[in-house]
PDB file of C-alpha atoms in Angstrom:
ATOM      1  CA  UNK A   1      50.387  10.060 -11.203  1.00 56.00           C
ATOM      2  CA  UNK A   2      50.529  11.349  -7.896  1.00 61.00           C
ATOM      3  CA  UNK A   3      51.172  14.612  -8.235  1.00 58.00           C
ATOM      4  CA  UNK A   4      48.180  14.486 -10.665  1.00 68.00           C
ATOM      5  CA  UNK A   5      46.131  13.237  -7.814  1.00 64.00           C
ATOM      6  CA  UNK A   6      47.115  15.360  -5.181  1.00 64.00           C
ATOM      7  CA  UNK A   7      46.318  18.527  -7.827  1.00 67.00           C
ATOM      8  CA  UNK A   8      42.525  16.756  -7.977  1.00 70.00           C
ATOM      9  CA  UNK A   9      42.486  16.858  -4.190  1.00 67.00           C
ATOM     10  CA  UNK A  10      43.521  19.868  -3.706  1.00 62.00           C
ATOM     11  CA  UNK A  11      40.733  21.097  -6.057  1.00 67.00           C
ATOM     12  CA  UNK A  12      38.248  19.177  -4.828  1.00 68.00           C
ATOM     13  CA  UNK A  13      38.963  20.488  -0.806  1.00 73.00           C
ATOM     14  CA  UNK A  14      35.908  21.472  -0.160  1.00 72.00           C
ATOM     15  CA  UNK A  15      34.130  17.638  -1.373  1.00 71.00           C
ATOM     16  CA  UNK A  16      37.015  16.050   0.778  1.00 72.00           C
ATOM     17  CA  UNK A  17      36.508  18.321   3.770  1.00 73.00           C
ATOM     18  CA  UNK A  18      33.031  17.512   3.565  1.00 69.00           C
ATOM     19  CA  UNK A  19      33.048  13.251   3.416  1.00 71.00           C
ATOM     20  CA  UNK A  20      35.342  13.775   6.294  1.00 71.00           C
ATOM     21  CA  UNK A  21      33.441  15.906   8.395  1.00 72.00           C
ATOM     22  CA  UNK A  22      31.018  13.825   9.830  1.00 64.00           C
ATOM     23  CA  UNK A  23      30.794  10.029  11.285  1.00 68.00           C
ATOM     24  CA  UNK A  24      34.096   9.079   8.985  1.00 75.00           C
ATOM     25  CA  UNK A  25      36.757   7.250  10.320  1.00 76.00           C
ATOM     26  CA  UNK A  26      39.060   7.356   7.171  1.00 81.00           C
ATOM     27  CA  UNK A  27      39.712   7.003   3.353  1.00 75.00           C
ATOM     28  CA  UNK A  28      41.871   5.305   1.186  1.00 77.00           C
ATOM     29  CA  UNK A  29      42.468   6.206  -2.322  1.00 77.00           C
ATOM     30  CA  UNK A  30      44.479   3.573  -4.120  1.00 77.00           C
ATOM     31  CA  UNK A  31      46.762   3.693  -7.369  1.00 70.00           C
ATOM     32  CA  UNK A  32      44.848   0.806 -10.292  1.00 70.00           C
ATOM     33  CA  UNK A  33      47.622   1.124 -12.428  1.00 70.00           C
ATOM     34  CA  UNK A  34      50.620   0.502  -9.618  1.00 71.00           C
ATOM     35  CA  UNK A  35      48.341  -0.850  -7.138  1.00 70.00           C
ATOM     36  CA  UNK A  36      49.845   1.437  -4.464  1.00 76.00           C
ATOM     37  CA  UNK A  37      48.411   3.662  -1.956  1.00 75.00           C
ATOM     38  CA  UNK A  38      48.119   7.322  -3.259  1.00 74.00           C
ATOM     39  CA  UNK A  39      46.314   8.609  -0.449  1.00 67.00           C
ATOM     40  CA  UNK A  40      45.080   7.713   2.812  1.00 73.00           C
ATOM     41  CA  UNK A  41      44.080   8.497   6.587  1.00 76.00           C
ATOM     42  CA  UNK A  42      45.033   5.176   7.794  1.00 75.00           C
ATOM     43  CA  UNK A  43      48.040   3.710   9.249  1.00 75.00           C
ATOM     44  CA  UNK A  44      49.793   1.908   6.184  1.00 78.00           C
ATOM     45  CA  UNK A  45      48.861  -1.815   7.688  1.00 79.00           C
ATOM     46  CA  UNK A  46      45.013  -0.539   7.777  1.00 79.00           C
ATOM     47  CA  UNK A  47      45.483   0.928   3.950  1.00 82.00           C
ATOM     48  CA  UNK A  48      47.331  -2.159   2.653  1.00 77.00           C
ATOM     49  CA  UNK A  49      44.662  -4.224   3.956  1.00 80.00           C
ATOM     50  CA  UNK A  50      41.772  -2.547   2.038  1.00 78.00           C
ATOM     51  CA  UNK A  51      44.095  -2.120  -0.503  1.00 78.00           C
ATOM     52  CA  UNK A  52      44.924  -5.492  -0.986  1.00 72.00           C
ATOM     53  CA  UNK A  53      41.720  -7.299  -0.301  1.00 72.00           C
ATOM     54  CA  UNK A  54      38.739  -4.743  -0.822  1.00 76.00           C
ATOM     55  CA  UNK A  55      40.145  -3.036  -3.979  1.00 74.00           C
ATOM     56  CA  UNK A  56      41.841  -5.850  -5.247  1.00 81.00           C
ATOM     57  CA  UNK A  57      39.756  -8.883  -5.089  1.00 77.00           C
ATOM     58  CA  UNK A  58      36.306  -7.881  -4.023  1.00 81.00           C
ATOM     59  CA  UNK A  59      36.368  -4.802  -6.672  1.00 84.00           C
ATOM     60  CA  UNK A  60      37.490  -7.232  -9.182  1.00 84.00           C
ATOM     61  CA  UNK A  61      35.116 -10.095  -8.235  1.00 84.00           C
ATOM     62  CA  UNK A  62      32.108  -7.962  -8.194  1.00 87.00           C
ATOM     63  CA  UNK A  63      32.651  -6.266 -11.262  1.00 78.00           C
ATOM     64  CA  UNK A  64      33.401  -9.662 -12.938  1.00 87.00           C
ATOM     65  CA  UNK A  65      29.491 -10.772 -11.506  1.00 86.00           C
ATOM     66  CA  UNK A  66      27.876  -7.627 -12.970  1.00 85.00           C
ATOM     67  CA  UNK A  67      29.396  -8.418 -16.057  1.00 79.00           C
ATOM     68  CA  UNK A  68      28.543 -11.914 -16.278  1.00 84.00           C
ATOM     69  CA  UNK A  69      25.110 -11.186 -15.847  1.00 82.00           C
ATOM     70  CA  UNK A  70      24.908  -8.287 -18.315  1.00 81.00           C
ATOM     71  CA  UNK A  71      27.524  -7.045 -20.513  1.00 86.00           C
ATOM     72  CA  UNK A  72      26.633  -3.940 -21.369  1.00 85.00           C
ATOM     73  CA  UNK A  73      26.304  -2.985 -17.518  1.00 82.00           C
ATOM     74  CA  UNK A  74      29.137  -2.002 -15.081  1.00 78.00           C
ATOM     75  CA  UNK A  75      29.938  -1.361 -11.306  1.00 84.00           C
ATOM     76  CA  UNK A  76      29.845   2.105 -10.356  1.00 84.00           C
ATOM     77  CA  UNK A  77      29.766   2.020  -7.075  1.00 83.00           C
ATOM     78  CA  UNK A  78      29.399  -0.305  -3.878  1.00 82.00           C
ATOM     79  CA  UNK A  79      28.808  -0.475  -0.164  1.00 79.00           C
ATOM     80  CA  UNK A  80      29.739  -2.786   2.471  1.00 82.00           C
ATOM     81  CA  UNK A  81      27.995  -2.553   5.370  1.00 87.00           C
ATOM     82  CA  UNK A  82      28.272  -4.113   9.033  1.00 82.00           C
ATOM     83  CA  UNK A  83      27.212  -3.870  12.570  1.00 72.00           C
ATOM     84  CA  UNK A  84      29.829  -0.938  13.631  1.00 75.00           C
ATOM     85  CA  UNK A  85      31.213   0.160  10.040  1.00 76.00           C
ATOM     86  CA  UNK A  86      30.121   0.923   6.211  1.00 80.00           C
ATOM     87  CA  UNK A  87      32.698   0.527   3.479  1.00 82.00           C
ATOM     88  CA  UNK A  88      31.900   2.923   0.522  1.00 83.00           C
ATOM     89  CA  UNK A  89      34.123   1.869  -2.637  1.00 85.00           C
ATOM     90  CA  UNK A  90      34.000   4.148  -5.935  1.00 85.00           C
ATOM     91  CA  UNK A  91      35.540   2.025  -8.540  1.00 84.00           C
ATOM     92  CA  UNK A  92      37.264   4.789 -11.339  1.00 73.00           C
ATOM     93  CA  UNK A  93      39.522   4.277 -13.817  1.00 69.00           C
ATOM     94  CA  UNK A  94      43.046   4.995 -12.450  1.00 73.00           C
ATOM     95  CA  UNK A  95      42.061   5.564  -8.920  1.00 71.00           C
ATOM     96  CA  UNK A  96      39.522   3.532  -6.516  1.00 79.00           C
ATOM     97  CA  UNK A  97      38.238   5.532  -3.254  1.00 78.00           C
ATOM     98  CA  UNK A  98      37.040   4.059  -0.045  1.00 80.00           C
ATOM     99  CA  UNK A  99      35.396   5.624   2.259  1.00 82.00           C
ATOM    100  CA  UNK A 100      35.191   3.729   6.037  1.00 81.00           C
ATOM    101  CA  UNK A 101      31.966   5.326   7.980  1.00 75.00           C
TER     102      UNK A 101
ATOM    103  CA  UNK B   1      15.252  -9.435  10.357  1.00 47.00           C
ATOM    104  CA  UNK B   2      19.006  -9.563  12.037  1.00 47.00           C
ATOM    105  CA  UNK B   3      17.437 -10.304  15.254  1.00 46.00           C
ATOM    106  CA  UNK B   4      17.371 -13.165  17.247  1.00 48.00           C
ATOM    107  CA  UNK B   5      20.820 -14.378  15.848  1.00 47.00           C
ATOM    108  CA  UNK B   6      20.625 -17.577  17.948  1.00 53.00           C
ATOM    109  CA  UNK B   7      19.121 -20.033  15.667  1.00 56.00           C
ATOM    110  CA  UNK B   8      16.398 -18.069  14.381  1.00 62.00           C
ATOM    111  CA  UNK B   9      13.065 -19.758  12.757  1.00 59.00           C
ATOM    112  CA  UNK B  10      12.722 -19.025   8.740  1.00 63.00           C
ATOM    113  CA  UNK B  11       9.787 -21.079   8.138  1.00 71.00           C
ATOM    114  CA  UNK B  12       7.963 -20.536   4.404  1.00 70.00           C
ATOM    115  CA  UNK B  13       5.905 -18.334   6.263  1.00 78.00           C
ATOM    116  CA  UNK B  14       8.581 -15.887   7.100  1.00 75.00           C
ATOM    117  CA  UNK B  15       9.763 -16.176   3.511  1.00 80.00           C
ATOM    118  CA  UNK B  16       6.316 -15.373   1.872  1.00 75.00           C
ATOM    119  CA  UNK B  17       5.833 -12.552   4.405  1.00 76.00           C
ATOM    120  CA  UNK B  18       9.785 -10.823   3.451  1.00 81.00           C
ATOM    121  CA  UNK B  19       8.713 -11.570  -0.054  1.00 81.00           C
ATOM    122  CA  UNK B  20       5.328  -9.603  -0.224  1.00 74.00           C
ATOM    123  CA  UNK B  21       6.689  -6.813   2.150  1.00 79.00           C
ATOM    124  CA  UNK B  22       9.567  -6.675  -0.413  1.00 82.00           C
ATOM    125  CA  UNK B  23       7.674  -6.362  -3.408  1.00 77.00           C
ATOM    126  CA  UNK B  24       5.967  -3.407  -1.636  1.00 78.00           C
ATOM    127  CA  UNK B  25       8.875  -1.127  -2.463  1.00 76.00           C
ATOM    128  CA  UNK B  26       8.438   1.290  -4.664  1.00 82.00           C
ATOM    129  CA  UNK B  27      10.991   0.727  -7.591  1.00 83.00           C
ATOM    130  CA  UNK B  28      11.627  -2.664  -7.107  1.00 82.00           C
ATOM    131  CA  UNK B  29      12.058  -4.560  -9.809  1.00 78.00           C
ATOM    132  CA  UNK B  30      13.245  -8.545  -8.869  1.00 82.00           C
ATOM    133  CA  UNK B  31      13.538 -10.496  -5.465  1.00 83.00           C
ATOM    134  CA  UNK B  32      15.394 -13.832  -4.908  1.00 83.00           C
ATOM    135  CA  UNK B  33      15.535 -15.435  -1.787  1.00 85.00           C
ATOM    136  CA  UNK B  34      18.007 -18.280  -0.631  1.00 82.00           C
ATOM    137  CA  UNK B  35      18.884 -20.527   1.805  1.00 80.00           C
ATOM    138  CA  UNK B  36      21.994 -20.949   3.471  1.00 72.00           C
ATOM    139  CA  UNK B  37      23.436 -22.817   0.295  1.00 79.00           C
ATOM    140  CA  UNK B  38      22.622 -20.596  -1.979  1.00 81.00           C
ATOM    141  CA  UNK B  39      19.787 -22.098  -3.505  1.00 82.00           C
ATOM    142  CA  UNK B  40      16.713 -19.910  -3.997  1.00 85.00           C
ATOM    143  CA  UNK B  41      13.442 -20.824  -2.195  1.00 80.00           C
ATOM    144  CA  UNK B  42      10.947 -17.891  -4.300  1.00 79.00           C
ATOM    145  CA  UNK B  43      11.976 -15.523  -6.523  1.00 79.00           C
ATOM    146  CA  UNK B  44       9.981 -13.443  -9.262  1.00 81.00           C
ATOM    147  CA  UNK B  45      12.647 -13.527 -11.743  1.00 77.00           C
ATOM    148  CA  UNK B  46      12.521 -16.395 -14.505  1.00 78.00           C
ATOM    149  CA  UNK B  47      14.356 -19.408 -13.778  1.00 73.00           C
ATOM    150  CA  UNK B  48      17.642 -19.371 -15.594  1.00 78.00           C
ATOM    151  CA  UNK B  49      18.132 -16.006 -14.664  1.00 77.00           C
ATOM    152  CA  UNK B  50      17.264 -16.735 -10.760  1.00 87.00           C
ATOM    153  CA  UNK B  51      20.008 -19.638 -10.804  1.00 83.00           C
ATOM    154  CA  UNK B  52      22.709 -16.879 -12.646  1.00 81.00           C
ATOM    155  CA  UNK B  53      22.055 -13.929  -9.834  1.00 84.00           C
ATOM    156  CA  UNK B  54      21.984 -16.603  -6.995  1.00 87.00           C
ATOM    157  CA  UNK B  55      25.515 -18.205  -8.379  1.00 84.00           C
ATOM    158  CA  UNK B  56      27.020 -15.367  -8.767  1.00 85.00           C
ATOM    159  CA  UNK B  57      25.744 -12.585  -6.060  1.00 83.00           C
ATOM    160  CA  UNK B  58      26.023 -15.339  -3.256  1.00 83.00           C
ATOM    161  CA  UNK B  59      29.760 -16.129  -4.392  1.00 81.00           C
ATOM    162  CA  UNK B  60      30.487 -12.143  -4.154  1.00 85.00           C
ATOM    163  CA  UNK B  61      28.658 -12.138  -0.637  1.00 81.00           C
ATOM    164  CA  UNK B  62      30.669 -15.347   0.847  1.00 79.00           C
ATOM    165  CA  UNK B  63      34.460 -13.191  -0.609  1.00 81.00           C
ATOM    166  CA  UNK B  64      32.692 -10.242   1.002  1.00 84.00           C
ATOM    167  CA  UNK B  65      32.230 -12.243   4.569  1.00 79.00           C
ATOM    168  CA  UNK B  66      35.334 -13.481   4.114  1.00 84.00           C
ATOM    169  CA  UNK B  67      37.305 -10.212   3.464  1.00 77.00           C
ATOM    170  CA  UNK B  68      35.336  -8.789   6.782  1.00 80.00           C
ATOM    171  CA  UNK B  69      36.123 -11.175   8.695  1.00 80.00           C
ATOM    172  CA  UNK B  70      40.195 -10.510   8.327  1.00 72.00           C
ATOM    173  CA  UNK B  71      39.751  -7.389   9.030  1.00 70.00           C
ATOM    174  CA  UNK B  72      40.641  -6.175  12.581  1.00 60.00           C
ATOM    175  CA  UNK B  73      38.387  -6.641  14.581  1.00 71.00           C
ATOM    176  CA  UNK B  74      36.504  -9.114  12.884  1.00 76.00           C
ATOM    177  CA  UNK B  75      33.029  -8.349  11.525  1.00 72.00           C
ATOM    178  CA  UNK B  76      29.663  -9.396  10.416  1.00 77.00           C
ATOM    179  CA  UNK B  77      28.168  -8.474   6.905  1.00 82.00           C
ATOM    180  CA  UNK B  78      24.748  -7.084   7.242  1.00 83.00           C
ATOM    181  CA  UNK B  79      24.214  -5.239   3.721  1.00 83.00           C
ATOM    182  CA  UNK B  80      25.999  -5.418   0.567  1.00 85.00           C
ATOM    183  CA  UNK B  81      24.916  -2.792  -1.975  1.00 79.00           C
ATOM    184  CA  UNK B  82      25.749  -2.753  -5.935  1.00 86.00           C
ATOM    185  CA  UNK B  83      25.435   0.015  -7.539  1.00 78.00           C
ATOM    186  CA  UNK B  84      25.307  -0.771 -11.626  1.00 83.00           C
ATOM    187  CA  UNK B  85      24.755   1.808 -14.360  1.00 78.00           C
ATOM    188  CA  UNK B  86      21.059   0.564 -14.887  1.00 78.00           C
ATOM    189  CA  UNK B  87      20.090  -0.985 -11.734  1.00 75.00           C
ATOM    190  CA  UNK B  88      20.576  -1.815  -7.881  1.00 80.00           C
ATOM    191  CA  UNK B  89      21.291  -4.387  -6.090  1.00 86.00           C
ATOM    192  CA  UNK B  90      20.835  -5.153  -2.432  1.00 83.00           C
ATOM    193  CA  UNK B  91      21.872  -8.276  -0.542  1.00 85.00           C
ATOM    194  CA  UNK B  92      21.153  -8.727   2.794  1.00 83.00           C
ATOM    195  CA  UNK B  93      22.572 -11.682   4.148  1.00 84.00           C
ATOM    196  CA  UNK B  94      20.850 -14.014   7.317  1.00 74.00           C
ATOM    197  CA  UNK B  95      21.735 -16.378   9.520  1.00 76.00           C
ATOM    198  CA  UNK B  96      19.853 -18.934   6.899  1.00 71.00           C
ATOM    199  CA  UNK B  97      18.693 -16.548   4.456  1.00 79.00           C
ATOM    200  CA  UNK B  98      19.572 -14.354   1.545  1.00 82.00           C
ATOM    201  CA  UNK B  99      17.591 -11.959   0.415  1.00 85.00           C
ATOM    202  CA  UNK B 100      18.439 -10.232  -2.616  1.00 84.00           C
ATOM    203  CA  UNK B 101      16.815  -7.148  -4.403  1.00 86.00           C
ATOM    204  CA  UNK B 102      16.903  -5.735  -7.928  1.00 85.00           C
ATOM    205  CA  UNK B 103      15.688  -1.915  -7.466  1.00 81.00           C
ATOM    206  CA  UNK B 104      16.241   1.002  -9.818  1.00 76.00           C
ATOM    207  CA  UNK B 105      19.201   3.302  -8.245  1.00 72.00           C
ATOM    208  CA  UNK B 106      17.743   6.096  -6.654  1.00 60.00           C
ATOM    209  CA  UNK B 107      21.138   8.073  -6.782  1.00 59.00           C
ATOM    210  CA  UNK B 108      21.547  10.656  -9.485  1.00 57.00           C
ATOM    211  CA  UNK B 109      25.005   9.116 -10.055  1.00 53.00           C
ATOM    212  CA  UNK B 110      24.042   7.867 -13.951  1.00 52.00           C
ATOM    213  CA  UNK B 111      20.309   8.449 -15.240  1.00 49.00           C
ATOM    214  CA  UNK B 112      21.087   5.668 -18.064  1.00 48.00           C
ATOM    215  CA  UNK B 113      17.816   3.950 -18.238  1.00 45.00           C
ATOM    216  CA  UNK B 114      18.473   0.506 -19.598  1.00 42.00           C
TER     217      UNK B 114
END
């Protein structure tokens, strides 16, 4: 799965170059099915973390609300944001990306 | 609306005046406002399905707090934003309000109209 990823980041260098050129501090891509980190800028205590807490419970939690309230619907995306940073989270199938601004 | 953090007034007066400037917006399409126990003070949705978005959107915005505040250093939420296939929506958490907005996305993520 990882060498898949890396392939779709290496394709995609020009999109990654660009959410990292400006006012980003870093980026985590995590693993659904393993629940591991594929990918990151962080130190692994920083990527664990948002690992751990953003993708695992919040993602879950917040996609369990918009389902509650309708079905049909689903979370495709979802920011988080505070006094000093934003947290951008792209729920996907295999992989989840977050994006710290 | 994040100013004056040290106990700020949120009389109904301050509500009514979020509330019209709210539904203002272009694209909006539902606003709820609570209090600082989740219970909404004036929303235009219907009643049942007021109660269902405050249950469930304030207990996603207390994990959310929580999760910030573990993080190093230790942080205040000032916007959450969900982004759903057919709609928006925008919570904005106070120090004894809520306000939370339905809007159509204005992304060009998923044109699925609902």
């Amino acid at each position: 799965m990882n060498r898949i990823l890396e392939k779709v980041i290496h394709q995609n260098g020009t999109i990654v170059d660009r959410i990292l050129s400006e006012h980003t501090i870093g980026y985590v891509v995590s693993d659904n099915t393993a629940n591991a980190v594929a990918e990151t800028s962080f130190d692994n205590t920083s990527a664990q973390a948002i690992l751990k807490h953003l993708h695992g419970l919040l993602v879950s939690t917040c996609q369990s609300v918009v389902r509650d309230i309708d079905p049909s619907n689903k979370l495709c995306f979802m920011r988080l944001g505070t006094r000093k940073f934003e947290y951008l989270v792209a729920p996907e199938e295999y992989f989840t990306i977050t994006v710290v601004q | 609306m994040q100013e004056a953090e040290t106990d700020p007034k949120r009389t109904k007066s301050y509500v009514e005046e979020v509330f019209r400037k709210v539904q203002e917006k272009p694209g909006v399409e539902d606003i709820l406002i609570m209090n600082h126990s989740g219970v909404p003070v004036k929303t235009s949705m219907d009643r049942q399905e007021g109660l269902q978005y405050a249950c469930l959107y304030d207990n996603l915005r207390e994990k959310c707090q929580a999760f910030l505040s573990k993080m190093e250093p230790a942080q205040n939420l000032t916007l959450l934003r969900v982004r759903t296939k057919y709609h928006e929506v925008l919570i904005t958490p106070d120090a004894k309000i809520t306000v939370l907005v339905v809007q159509n996305a204005k992304d060009t993520f998923l044109n699925i109209k609902g």
